[in-house]
PDB file of C-alpha atoms in Angstrom:
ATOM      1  CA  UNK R   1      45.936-133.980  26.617  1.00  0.00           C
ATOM      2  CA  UNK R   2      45.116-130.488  25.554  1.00  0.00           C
ATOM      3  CA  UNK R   3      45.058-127.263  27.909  1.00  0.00           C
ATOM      4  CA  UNK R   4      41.673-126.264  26.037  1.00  0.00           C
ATOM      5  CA  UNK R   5      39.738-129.462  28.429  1.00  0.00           C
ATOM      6  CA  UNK R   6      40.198-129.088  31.812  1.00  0.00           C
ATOM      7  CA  UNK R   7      41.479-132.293  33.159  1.00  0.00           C
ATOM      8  CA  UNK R   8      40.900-133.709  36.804  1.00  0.00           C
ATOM      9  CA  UNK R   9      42.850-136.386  38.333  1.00  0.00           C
ATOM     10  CA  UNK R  10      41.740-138.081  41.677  1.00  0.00           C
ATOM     11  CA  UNK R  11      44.318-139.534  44.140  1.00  0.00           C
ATOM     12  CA  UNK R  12      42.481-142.084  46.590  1.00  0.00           C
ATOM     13  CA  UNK R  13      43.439-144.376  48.655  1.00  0.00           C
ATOM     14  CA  UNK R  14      41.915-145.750  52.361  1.00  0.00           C
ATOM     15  CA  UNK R  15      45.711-146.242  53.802  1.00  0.00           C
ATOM     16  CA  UNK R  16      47.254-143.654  55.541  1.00  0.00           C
ATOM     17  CA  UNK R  17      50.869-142.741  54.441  1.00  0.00           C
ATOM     18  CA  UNK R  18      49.913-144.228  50.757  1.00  0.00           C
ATOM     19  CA  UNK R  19      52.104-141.074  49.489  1.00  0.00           C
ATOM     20  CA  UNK R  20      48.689-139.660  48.156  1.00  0.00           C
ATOM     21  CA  UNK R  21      49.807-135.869  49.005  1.00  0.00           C
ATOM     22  CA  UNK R  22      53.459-136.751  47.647  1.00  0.00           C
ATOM     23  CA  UNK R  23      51.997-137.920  44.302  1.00  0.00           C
ATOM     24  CA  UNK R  24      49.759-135.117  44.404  1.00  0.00           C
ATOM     25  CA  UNK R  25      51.963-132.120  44.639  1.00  0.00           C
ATOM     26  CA  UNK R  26      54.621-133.413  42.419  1.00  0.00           C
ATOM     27  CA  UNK R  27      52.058-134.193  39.697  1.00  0.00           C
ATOM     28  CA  UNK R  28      50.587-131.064  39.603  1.00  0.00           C
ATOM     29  CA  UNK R  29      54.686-128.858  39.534  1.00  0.00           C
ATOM     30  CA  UNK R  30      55.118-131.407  36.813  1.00  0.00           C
ATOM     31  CA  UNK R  31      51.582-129.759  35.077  1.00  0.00           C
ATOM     32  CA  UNK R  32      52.695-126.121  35.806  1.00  0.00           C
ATOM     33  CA  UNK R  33      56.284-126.443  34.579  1.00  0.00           C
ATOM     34  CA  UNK R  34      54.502-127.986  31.050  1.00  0.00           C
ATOM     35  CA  UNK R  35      52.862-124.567  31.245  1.00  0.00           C
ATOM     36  CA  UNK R  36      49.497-126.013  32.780  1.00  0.00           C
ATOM     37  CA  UNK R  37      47.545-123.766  34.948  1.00  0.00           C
ATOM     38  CA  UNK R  38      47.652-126.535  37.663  1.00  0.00           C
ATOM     39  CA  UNK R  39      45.923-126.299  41.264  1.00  0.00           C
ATOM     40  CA  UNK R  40      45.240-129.188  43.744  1.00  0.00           C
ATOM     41  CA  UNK R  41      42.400-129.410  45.666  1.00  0.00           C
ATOM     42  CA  UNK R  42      43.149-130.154  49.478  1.00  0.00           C
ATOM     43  CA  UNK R  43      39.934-132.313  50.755  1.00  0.00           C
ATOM     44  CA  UNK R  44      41.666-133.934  54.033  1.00  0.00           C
ATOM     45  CA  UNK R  45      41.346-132.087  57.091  1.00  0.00           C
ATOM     46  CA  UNK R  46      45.053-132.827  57.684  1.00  0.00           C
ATOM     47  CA  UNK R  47      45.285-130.411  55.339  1.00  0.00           C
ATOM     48  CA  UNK R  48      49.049-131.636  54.482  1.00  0.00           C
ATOM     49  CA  UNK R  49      49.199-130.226  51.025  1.00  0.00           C
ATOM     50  CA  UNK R  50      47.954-127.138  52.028  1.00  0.00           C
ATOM     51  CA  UNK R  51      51.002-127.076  54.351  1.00  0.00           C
ATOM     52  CA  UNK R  52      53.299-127.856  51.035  1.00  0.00           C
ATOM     53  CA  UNK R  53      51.447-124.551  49.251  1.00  0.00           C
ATOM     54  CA  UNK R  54      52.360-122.307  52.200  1.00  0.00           C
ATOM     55  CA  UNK R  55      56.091-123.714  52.616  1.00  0.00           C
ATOM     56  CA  UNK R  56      56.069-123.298  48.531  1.00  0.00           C
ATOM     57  CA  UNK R  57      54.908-119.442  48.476  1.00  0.00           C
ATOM     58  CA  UNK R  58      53.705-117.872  45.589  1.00  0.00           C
ATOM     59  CA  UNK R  59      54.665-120.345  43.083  1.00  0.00           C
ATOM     60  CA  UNK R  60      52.936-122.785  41.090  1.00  0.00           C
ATOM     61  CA  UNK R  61      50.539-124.971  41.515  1.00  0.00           C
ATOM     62  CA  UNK R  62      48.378-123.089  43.565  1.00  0.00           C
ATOM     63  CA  UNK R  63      47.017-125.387  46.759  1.00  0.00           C
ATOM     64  CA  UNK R  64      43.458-124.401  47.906  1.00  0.00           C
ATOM     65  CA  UNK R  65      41.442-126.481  50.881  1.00  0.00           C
ATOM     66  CA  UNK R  66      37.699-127.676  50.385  1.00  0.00           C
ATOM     67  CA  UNK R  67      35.529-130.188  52.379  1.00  0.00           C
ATOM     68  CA  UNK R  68      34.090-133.170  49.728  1.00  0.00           C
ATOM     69  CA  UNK R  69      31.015-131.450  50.332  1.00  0.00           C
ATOM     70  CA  UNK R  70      31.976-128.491  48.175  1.00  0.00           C
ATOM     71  CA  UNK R  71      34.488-130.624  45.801  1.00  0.00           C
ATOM     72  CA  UNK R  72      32.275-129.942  42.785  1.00  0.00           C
ATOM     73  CA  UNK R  73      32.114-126.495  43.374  1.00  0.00           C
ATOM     74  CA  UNK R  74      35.404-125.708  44.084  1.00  0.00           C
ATOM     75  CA  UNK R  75      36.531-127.646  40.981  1.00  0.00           C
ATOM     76  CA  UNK R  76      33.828-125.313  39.329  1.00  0.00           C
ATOM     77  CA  UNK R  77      34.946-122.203  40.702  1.00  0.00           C
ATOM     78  CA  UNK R  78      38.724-123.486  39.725  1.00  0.00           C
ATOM     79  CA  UNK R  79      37.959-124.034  36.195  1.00  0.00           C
ATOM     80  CA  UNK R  80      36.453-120.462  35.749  1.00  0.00           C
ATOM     81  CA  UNK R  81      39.851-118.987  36.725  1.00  0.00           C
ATOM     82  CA  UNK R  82      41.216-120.745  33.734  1.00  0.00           C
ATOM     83  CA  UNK R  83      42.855-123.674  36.092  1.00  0.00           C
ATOM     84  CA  UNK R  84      43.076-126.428  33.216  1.00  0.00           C
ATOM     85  CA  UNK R  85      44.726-129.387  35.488  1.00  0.00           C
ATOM     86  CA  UNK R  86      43.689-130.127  38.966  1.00  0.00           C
ATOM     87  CA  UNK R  87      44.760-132.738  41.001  1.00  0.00           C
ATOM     88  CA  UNK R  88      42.587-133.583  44.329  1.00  0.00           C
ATOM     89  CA  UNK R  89      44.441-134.715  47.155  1.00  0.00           C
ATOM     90  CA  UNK R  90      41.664-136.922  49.552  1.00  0.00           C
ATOM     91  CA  UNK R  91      42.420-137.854  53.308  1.00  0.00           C
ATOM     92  CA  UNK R  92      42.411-141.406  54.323  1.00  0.00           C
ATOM     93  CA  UNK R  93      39.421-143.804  56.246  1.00  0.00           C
ATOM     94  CA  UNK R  94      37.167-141.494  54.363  1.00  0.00           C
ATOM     95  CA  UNK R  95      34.590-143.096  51.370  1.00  0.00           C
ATOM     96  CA  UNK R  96      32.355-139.743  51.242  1.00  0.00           C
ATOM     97  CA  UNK R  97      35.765-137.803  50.178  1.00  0.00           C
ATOM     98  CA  UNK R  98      37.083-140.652  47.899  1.00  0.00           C
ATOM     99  CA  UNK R  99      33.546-140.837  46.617  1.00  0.00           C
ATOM    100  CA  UNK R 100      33.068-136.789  45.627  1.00  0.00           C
ATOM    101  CA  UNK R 101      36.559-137.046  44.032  1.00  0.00           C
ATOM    102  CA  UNK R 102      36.530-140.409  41.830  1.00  0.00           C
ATOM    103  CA  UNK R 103      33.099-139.081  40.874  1.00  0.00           C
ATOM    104  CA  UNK R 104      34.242-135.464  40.015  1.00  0.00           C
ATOM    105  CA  UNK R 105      37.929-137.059  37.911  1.00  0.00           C
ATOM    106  CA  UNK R 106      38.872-138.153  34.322  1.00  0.00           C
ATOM    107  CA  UNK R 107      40.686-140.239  35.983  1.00  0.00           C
ATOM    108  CA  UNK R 108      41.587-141.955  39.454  1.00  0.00           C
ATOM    109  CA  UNK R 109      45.317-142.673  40.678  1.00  0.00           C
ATOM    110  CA  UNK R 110      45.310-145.354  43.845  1.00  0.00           C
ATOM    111  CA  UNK R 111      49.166-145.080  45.557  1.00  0.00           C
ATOM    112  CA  UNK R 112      49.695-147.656  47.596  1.00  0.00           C
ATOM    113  CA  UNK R 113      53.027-149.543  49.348  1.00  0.00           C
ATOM    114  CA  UNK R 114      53.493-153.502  48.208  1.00  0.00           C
ATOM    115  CA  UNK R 115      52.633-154.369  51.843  1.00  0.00           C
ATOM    116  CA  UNK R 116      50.199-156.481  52.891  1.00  0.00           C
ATOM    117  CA  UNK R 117      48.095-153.956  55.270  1.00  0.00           C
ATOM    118  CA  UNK R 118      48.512-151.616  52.527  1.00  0.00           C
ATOM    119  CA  UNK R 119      47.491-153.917  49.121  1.00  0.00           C
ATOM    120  CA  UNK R 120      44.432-155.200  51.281  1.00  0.00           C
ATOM    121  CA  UNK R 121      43.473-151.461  51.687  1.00  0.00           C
ATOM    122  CA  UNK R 122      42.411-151.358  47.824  1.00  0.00           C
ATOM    123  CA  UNK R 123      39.334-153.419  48.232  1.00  0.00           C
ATOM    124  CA  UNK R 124      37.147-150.433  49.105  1.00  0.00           C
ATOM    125  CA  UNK R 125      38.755-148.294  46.192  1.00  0.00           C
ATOM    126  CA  UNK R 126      38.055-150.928  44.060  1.00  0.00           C
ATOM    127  CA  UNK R 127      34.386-151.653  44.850  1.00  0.00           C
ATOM    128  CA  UNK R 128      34.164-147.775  44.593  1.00  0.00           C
ATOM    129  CA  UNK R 129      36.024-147.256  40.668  1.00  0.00           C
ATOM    130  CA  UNK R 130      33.926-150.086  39.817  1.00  0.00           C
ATOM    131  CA  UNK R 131      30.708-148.221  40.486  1.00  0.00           C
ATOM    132  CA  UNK R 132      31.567-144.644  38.834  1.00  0.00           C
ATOM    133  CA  UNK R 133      33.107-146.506  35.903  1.00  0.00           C
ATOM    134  CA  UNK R 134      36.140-144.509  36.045  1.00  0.00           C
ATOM    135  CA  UNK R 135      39.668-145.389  34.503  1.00  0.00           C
ATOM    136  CA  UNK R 136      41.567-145.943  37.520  1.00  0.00           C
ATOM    137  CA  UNK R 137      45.420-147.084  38.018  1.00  0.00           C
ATOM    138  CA  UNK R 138      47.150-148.527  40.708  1.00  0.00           C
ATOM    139  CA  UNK R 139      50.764-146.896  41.775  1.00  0.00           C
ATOM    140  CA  UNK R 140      52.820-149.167  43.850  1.00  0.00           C
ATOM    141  CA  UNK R 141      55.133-146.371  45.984  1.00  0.00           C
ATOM    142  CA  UNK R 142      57.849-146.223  48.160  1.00  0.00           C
ATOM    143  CA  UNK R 143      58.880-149.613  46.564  1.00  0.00           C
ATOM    144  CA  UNK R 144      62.221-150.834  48.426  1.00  0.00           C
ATOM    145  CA  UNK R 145      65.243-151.311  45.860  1.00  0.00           C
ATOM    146  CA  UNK R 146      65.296-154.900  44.386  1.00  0.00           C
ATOM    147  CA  UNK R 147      61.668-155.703  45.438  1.00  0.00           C
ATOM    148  CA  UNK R 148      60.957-157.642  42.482  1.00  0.00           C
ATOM    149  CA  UNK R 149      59.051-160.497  43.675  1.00  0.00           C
ATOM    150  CA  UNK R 150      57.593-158.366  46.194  1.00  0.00           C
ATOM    151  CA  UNK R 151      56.464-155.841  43.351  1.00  0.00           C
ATOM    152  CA  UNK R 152      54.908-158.857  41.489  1.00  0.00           C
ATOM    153  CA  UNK R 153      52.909-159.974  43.988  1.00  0.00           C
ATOM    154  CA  UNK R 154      51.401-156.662  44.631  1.00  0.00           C
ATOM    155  CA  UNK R 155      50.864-156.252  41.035  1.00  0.00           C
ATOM    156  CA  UNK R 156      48.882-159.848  41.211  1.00  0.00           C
ATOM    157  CA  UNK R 157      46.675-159.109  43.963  1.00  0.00           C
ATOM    158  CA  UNK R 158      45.527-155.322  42.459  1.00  0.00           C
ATOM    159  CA  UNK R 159      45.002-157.244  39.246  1.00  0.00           C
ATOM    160  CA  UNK R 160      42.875-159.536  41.239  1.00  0.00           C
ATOM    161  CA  UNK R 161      40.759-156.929  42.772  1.00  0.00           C
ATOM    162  CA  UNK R 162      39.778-156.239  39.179  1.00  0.00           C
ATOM    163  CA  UNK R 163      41.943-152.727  39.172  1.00  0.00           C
ATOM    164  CA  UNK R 164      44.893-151.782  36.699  1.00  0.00           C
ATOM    165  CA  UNK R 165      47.906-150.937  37.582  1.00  0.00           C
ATOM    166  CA  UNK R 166      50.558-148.355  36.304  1.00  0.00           C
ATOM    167  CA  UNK R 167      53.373-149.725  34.610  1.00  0.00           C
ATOM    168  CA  UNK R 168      55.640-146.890  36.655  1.00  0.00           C
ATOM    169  CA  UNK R 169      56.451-147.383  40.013  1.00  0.00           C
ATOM    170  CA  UNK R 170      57.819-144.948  42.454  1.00  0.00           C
ATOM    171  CA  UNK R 171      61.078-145.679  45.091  1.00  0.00           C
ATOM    172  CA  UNK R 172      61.420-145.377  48.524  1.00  0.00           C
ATOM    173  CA  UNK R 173      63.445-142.182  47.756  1.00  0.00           C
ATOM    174  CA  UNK R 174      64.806-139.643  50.280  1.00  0.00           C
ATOM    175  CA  UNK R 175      64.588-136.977  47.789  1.00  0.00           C
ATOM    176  CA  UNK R 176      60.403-137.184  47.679  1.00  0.00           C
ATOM    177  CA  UNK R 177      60.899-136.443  51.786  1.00  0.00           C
ATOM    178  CA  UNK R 178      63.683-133.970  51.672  1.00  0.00           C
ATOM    179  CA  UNK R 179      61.711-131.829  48.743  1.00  0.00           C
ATOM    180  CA  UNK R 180      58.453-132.246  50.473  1.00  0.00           C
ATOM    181  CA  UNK R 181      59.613-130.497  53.715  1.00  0.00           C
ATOM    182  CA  UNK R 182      60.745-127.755  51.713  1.00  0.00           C
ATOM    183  CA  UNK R 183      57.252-126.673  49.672  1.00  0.00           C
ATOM    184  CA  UNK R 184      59.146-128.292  46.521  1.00  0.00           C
ATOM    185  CA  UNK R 185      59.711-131.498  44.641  1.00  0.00           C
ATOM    186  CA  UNK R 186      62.140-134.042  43.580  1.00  0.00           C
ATOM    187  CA  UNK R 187      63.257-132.905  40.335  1.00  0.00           C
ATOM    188  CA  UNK R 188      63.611-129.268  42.118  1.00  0.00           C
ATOM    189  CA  UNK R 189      66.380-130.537  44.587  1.00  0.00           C
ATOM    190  CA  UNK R 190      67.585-133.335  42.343  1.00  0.00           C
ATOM    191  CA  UNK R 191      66.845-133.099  38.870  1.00  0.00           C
ATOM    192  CA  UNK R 192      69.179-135.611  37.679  1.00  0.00           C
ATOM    193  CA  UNK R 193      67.993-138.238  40.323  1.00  0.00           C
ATOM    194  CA  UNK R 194      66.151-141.398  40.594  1.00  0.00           C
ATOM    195  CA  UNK R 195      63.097-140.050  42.031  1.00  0.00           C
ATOM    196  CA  UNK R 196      62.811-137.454  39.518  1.00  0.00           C
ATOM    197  CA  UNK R 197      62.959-139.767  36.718  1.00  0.00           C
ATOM    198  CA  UNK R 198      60.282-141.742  38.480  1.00  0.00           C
ATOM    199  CA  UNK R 199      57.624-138.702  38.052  1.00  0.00           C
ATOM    200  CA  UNK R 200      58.999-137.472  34.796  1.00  0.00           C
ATOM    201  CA  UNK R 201      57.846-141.665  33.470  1.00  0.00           C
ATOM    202  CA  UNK R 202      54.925-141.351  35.712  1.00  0.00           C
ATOM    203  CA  UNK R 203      54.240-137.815  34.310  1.00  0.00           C
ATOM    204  CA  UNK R 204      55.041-138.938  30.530  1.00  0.00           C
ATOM    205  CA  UNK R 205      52.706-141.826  31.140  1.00  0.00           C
ATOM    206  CA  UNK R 206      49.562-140.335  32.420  1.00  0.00           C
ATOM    207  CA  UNK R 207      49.528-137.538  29.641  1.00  0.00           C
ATOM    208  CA  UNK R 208      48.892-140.711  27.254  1.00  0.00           C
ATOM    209  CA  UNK R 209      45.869-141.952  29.315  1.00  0.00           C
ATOM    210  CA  UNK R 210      44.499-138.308  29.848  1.00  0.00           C
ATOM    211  CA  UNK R 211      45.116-137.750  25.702  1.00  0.00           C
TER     212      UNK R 211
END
């Protein structure tokens, strides 16, 4: 993964409270602290991430807000100012937005919770990667401690639904809520915790698949 190919990374997913905008923000700190000029791309009307960039102030990664309808030119107009990683955050119910942004991304990051509601929310997503042929991962979040079997399980049924799904998997941590509410992230507040260590994996892992 060089800084001299801008890189895009969609997060998608149909489910509401998937931790798409958690994933999102801390992904893109973890780009700007590796000295990435890292933005991400609000497209839900929510606008929840944008809410993280104003809490955050004037530090990295810059947050901006764009309908799906202009995805491709804000991503454009983002790479002329020298932005080299952006991450697009995409609301939920919504296959126009998840559309623009697997079509517009190297590649395509699908949080979801081991639940049942939330596992059988993938089919769409699926049906969707499998049209763009775009790599796409699966990341099984807010995973309860000891959820082995349960972890499994959801592992078997993305697997089933054709999709991949990252080896990394993301707790049920306190410190993703506490550092959202305050515009920063997990390893900000805690960087010797659990949750941190999570992203730094998740972080370590996806500059492999974007090499």
């Amino acid at each position: 993964m060089t800084k001299a190919n801008p890189l895009v990374v969609a997060i998608v997913s149909q489910k509401g409270g998937s931790g798409k905008t958690t994933l999102a923000v801390h992904l893109a700190t973890r780009a700007a602290q590796a000295k990435f000029e890292s933005c991400v791309i609000d497209t839900d009307p929510q606008a929840t991430a944008a809410a993280w960039g104003d809490w955050r102030g004037d530090f990295l990664p810059v947050v901006v807000t764009a309908p799906p309808a202009r995805l491709g030119r804000t991503i454009g107009s983002a790479k002329k100012n020298k932005v080299d990683f952006i991450v697009v955050d995409t609301p939920p119910h919504a296959d126009a937005a998840a559309r623009e942004a697997i079509k517009a991304a190297d590649v395509v990051l699908i949080p979801t919770k081991p639940r049942a509601f939330d596992l059988h929310a993938l089919e769409p997503i699926a049906d969707l990667v499998a049209f763009a042929k775009k790599p796409a991962y699966v990341v099984l979040n807010a995973v309860p401690s000891g959820a082995t079997v349960l972890t499994a399980e959801a592992r078997k049924a993305a697997k089933d639904m054709g999709l991949d799904v990252c080896p990394v998997e993301l707790g049920d941590r306190a410190a993703f809520h506490r550092s959202s509410a305050k515009g920063e992230t997990a390893a900000e507040i805690k960087p010797s915790g659990k949750a941190a260590k999570e992203i730094e994996a998740l972080w370590k892992w996806l500059k492999k698949k974007l090499a």
